[in-house]
């Protein structure tokens, strides 16, 4: 079995097990057998860490149902982070040799025996972030809901934020906490680090550690050369693009929704900024919201569609086109405007296979979104176009935000959304190559630095 | 002055002259000075061969106003066809040497002295098609409107069809002729050949001539080698992609609008097919319509948005992303799925600068459309999103179809549409390089066949 088939079928297997669990009477709050489409939709949404929901998870599901959702999201997020990192290492295309050496040095193990180390390191990173998140969220939830329910709320929302899954147990998602600096800070930090990719977090850690060690002059000299190894092209591109998108998004939402009383026109200035910031982070592809998305202006919704489509960074728990793919494509544009035939990013030439992959991901993503939108426009002709378009991009980029139509989409439309979430999660190129069989590896001709674009 | 600046300023100059002419009292049917925004919008729309109109040209403008619109569209279409063909020859990037030789052989003149020949050949081609179109349309219009008005209607619509300009003197565009095989046939043939590019028409002509000559066996042998020269990659890609889009579009519109009584649900089967065919041709980027676009389903509108965005072929009078650009991008996708690092189209390797240009055109186009859509959503918050989106793509791809909102868009929104039409016509990359200065030409490293992608 090829690698891509294993991944596609693996996700499918977890989704099916999840569907069966969520159909059981002990999963629903009324103790009845669950509707199969609701169970399938919720399981797919959880495993694909999308967060779209056809029901209100907080009231529809029992504790066990909610537990399964969190578990499936954890498996989906961790599984995706791990498989992506491994794919990267196995295929050997994306981490180049120097990066591999750097990571293996870091993990103190040479060769492929480092694999178990890497999994352990990913799980440890996940636990550190999630437990810190739970701890911080306790301060917000326990005073109001008591220890029992407060702890569960903290666990559930921390897991969903880190894994960019976006399910919420509150009926109005996180709108009730739009002015809570603590909740906004905790959730957005979890979203950003969960979505920026394991490799970037690892590099940041080593970079910071080196900085700390530099206090000792001797070690400074010893480490100097090694330090430069750690700032890979992936790191620079993922962090700078994420930063640019976060700032642009915050500014755009602030000005576009400034006078919309149904979103945040009536809030105080600091709250406006907090809400604009949160809505700028969430399309990266978390899916929580602190305003009613359905009440946003057309301009705000369209900006959000664009941000959702771009999505997170590769090697993280988020979805979408990916920040690096966007940067490769804009660098191509820059190159042709400057009359160059070499595409440069931070003084590195981008290999042709990376450019082709970026184009493939873009074309595949646009095609999937267009096809799904047309199909749902046919199955649900009464819905507004922007609602359908928003829902499809949200499903494809595994975001989970909605203008509020998810529950009222027809059964056929729900099945299309389920397929869209699945395609969006495993990736259109991976799915195609699973169907076609893995390509034969080709020799690499150029000594260029590679970059993640999927 | 650089080539790109000359083109950008040339278009601007014609637009300004056109605006002044259309502001004159003798241009309006009520004999009053025209509103400057109406004049600017109409002039831009005519010169950019878009065809969007904020007024009903048939009743709002006098004969002279209508004459100027046709003249501006003719200058715009011819100017674009000629400048594109020249740009291609001057920059030397797009026609490769063998094609140049082929064309120069065809025109019996070596070297750059062939330029005047080429202009003459383009004008002759234009006249042959337009006059044939006028002749055929006379049979439709003269019986109903008499010789005087009938001749003018035939001239106006033939010019507008060939140049893909899309202005109509009928209040309901060509809806009144939705069942007329003669009008549908004449207009769609003019649109397709005007939009497929001068080079393709020239090659078809020589190919057909060679076929005819082959009757003589001796000449067959002499010409055999030469004949192969004529079927360039541009020809193959432009014709095959155009054909695929026409067939797919017809089938899609037929099934999507089949049961919509407001478009063609109530028509007979042959009329349904005729209407589906016409609506499949017109996004290539003519702008005529034989059904009320505003009454189409969301699915139909979105399919049309996609077709409009793709647009026509390079070197013709149409706009949009261009068929060849789309094919380069889909071939990149195919290459990465097959694990190849070479992008092939009809057994030719596509040069890296062509791939980069295709990416640049795509990213530039998507960015322009997103920015315009957001701006008009801000200036006109009460319009439906799909109406705005449709209008912007129509303006950008110089299509001219509308859901009917053009006249009611705010003044600020109209100015944004004017800028969008202009950017769409001169091309985002050309405009950017006009601002940045032409890139220094780089050496071409590979002996590959080039392909038009802009
Ligand atoms: K999500
Ligand atoms: K047009």
Tab-separated table of C-alpha atoms in Angstrom, chain A residues 139-330:
chain	number	residue	atom	x	y	z
A	139	UNK	CA	-9.668	30.929	35.594
A	140	UNK	CA	-12.373	31.908	33.131
A	141	UNK	CA	-14.706	28.920	33.410
A	142	UNK	CA	-14.500	27.626	37.016
A	143	UNK	CA	-15.828	30.777	38.762
A	144	UNK	CA	-18.958	30.630	36.615
A	145	UNK	CA	-19.519	26.899	36.076
A	146	UNK	CA	-17.864	25.315	39.138
A	147	UNK	CA	-15.016	22.789	39.148
A	148	UNK	CA	-16.782	19.896	37.536
A	149	UNK	CA	-18.192	21.555	34.458
A	150	UNK	CA	-15.512	24.270	34.378
A	151	UNK	CA	-12.698	21.743	34.094
A	152	UNK	CA	-14.445	19.919	31.245
A	153	UNK	CA	-15.092	23.204	29.425
A	154	UNK	CA	-11.417	24.134	29.793
A	155	UNK	CA	-10.217	20.726	28.554
A	156	UNK	CA	-12.657	20.663	25.640
A	157	UNK	CA	-11.876	24.176	24.417
A	158	UNK	CA	-8.124	23.851	24.895
A	159	UNK	CA	-8.031	20.650	22.837
A	160	UNK	CA	-10.251	22.217	20.191
A	161	UNK	CA	-8.135	25.372	20.000
A	162	UNK	CA	-4.735	23.632	19.783
A	163	UNK	CA	-5.982	21.170	17.164
A	164	UNK	CA	-7.732	23.963	15.275
A	165	UNK	CA	-10.922	21.918	15.557
A	166	UNK	CA	-13.286	24.729	16.510
A	167	UNK	CA	-16.084	22.845	18.280
A	168	UNK	CA	-17.504	24.790	21.169
A	169	UNK	CA	-19.814	23.710	23.988
A	170	UNK	CA	-21.344	27.194	24.232
A	171	UNK	CA	-24.462	27.787	22.161
A	172	UNK	CA	-23.078	31.102	20.904
A	173	UNK	CA	-19.521	29.742	20.458
A	174	UNK	CA	-17.173	32.200	22.230
A	175	UNK	CA	-19.265	35.342	21.697
A	176	UNK	CA	-19.885	35.464	25.463
A	177	UNK	CA	-16.126	35.850	25.972
A	178	UNK	CA	-15.494	38.472	23.271
A	179	UNK	CA	-14.272	40.979	25.892
A	180	UNK	CA	-12.358	38.498	28.053
A	181	UNK	CA	-8.676	39.172	27.468
A	182	UNK	CA	-7.760	35.908	29.220
A	183	UNK	CA	-9.920	33.684	26.999
A	184	UNK	CA	-9.053	35.566	23.799
A	185	UNK	CA	-5.330	35.457	24.624
A	186	UNK	CA	-5.281	31.753	25.575
A	187	UNK	CA	-7.386	30.562	22.656
A	188	UNK	CA	-5.590	32.669	20.012
A	189	UNK	CA	-2.117	31.607	21.207
A	190	UNK	CA	-3.176	27.944	21.085
A	191	UNK	CA	-4.646	28.443	17.595
A	192	UNK	CA	-1.574	30.232	16.231
A	193	UNK	CA	0.976	27.745	17.598
A	194	UNK	CA	-1.158	24.730	16.715
A	195	UNK	CA	-1.512	26.082	13.209
A	196	UNK	CA	2.048	27.177	12.557
A	197	UNK	CA	3.532	23.700	12.427
A	198	UNK	CA	5.617	21.453	14.639
A	199	UNK	CA	8.867	22.228	12.850
A	200	UNK	CA	8.490	25.960	13.415
A	201	UNK	CA	7.813	25.452	17.128
A	202	UNK	CA	10.845	23.176	17.408
A	203	UNK	CA	13.055	25.693	15.640
A	204	UNK	CA	11.777	28.519	17.823
A	205	UNK	CA	12.571	26.471	20.895
A	206	UNK	CA	16.140	25.763	19.814
A	207	UNK	CA	16.623	29.336	18.700
A	208	UNK	CA	15.482	30.612	22.086
A	209	UNK	CA	17.604	28.031	23.893
A	210	UNK	CA	20.665	29.107	21.919
A	211	UNK	CA	19.969	32.740	22.721
A	212	UNK	CA	19.846	31.886	26.398
A	213	UNK	CA	23.078	29.880	26.202
A	214	UNK	CA	24.854	32.731	24.459
A	215	UNK	CA	25.302	34.405	27.826
A	216	UNK	CA	28.349	32.194	28.117
A	217	UNK	CA	30.858	33.498	25.594
A	218	UNK	CA	32.578	30.182	25.063
A	219	UNK	CA	29.370	28.404	24.200
A	220	UNK	CA	28.409	31.341	22.039
A	221	UNK	CA	31.390	30.662	19.789
A	222	UNK	CA	30.768	26.935	19.716
A	223	UNK	CA	27.118	27.306	18.857
A	224	UNK	CA	27.360	30.188	16.420
A	225	UNK	CA	27.552	28.109	13.282
A	226	UNK	CA	25.003	25.585	14.427
A	227	UNK	CA	22.481	28.287	15.284
A	228	UNK	CA	22.247	29.438	11.702
A	229	UNK	CA	21.149	25.952	10.723
A	230	UNK	CA	17.950	26.240	12.669
A	231	UNK	CA	16.354	29.184	10.904
A	232	UNK	CA	15.098	27.249	7.908
A	233	UNK	CA	13.270	28.756	4.965
A	234	UNK	CA	10.084	27.098	6.221
A	235	UNK	CA	10.476	28.889	9.529
A	236	UNK	CA	11.015	32.300	7.952
A	237	UNK	CA	8.188	31.955	5.451
A	238	UNK	CA	5.642	30.459	7.864
A	239	UNK	CA	6.261	32.993	10.651
A	240	UNK	CA	6.502	36.100	8.456
A	241	UNK	CA	3.421	35.201	6.391
A	242	UNK	CA	1.398	34.302	9.481
A	243	UNK	CA	2.384	37.620	11.056
A	244	UNK	CA	1.477	39.634	7.952
A	245	UNK	CA	-1.898	37.907	7.665
A	246	UNK	CA	-2.691	38.426	11.353
A	247	UNK	CA	-1.933	42.154	11.199
A	248	UNK	CA	-3.679	42.720	7.854
A	249	UNK	CA	-6.715	40.733	9.002
A	250	UNK	CA	-7.040	42.647	12.270
A	251	UNK	CA	-6.801	46.026	10.515
A	252	UNK	CA	-9.216	44.969	7.753
A	253	UNK	CA	-11.888	43.615	10.124
A	254	UNK	CA	-11.529	46.622	12.398
A	255	UNK	CA	-12.277	49.108	9.619
A	256	UNK	CA	-14.781	47.030	7.645
A	257	UNK	CA	-17.004	46.174	10.614
A	258	UNK	CA	-16.404	49.435	12.516
A	259	UNK	CA	-19.895	50.771	11.899
A	260	UNK	CA	-21.796	47.492	11.839
A	261	UNK	CA	-23.875	47.514	15.061
A	262	UNK	CA	-24.709	43.811	14.643
A	263	UNK	CA	-21.064	42.741	14.953
A	264	UNK	CA	-18.943	45.158	16.948
A	265	UNK	CA	-20.076	48.653	16.030
A	266	UNK	CA	-21.414	49.176	19.575
A	267	UNK	CA	-18.398	47.870	21.503
A	268	UNK	CA	-15.721	49.976	23.203
A	269	UNK	CA	-12.473	50.622	21.309
A	270	UNK	CA	-10.372	48.028	23.208
A	271	UNK	CA	-13.131	45.437	22.758
A	272	UNK	CA	-13.351	46.293	19.054
A	273	UNK	CA	-9.621	45.633	18.712
A	274	UNK	CA	-9.890	42.402	20.722
A	275	UNK	CA	-12.755	41.179	18.528
A	276	UNK	CA	-10.973	42.201	15.292
A	277	UNK	CA	-7.854	40.350	16.478
A	278	UNK	CA	-9.808	37.209	17.360
A	279	UNK	CA	-11.623	37.147	14.010
A	280	UNK	CA	-8.296	37.648	12.268
A	281	UNK	CA	-6.768	34.631	14.072
A	282	UNK	CA	-9.695	32.243	13.718
A	283	UNK	CA	-9.576	31.813	9.901
A	284	UNK	CA	-6.048	30.358	10.461
A	285	UNK	CA	-8.117	27.716	10.549
A	286	UNK	CA	-9.530	27.428	14.047
A	287	UNK	CA	-13.212	28.057	13.587
A	288	UNK	CA	-14.063	29.721	16.906
A	289	UNK	CA	-15.839	33.060	16.725
A	290	UNK	CA	-16.552	35.936	19.130
A	291	UNK	CA	-19.059	37.758	16.900
A	292	UNK	CA	-22.063	36.454	14.975
A	293	UNK	CA	-20.487	35.600	11.608
A	294	UNK	CA	-23.898	35.639	9.903
A	295	UNK	CA	-24.303	39.317	10.759
A	296	UNK	CA	-21.033	40.446	9.185
A	297	UNK	CA	-21.073	42.710	6.129
A	298	UNK	CA	-20.481	41.217	2.656
A	299	UNK	CA	-17.041	42.856	2.615
A	300	UNK	CA	-16.146	41.311	5.996
A	301	UNK	CA	-17.401	37.895	4.927
A	302	UNK	CA	-15.432	37.999	1.687
A	303	UNK	CA	-12.219	39.022	3.485
A	304	UNK	CA	-12.806	36.111	5.833
A	305	UNK	CA	-13.358	33.741	2.898
A	306	UNK	CA	-9.998	34.833	1.457
A	307	UNK	CA	-8.226	34.385	4.826
A	308	UNK	CA	-9.863	30.995	5.411
A	309	UNK	CA	-8.826	29.841	1.947
A	310	UNK	CA	-5.183	30.739	2.658
A	311	UNK	CA	-5.379	28.948	6.004
A	312	UNK	CA	-2.538	27.821	8.266
A	313	UNK	CA	1.047	26.631	7.815
A	314	UNK	CA	2.109	23.125	6.803
A	315	UNK	CA	3.057	20.616	9.479
A	316	UNK	CA	0.550	22.061	11.948
A	317	UNK	CA	-3.012	21.127	12.798
A	318	UNK	CA	-4.644	23.714	10.502
A	319	UNK	CA	-5.857	23.424	6.919
A	320	UNK	CA	-6.288	25.551	3.800
A	321	UNK	CA	-3.979	26.425	0.933
A	322	UNK	CA	-1.153	27.066	3.461
A	323	UNK	CA	0.893	30.219	4.043
A	324	UNK	CA	3.961	28.813	2.285
A	325	UNK	CA	1.985	27.941	-0.869
A	326	UNK	CA	0.768	31.536	-1.028
A	327	UNK	CA	4.305	32.870	-0.646
A	328	UNK	CA	5.715	30.647	-3.384
A	329	UNK	CA	2.983	31.858	-5.745
A	330	UNK	CA	3.481	35.535	-4.899
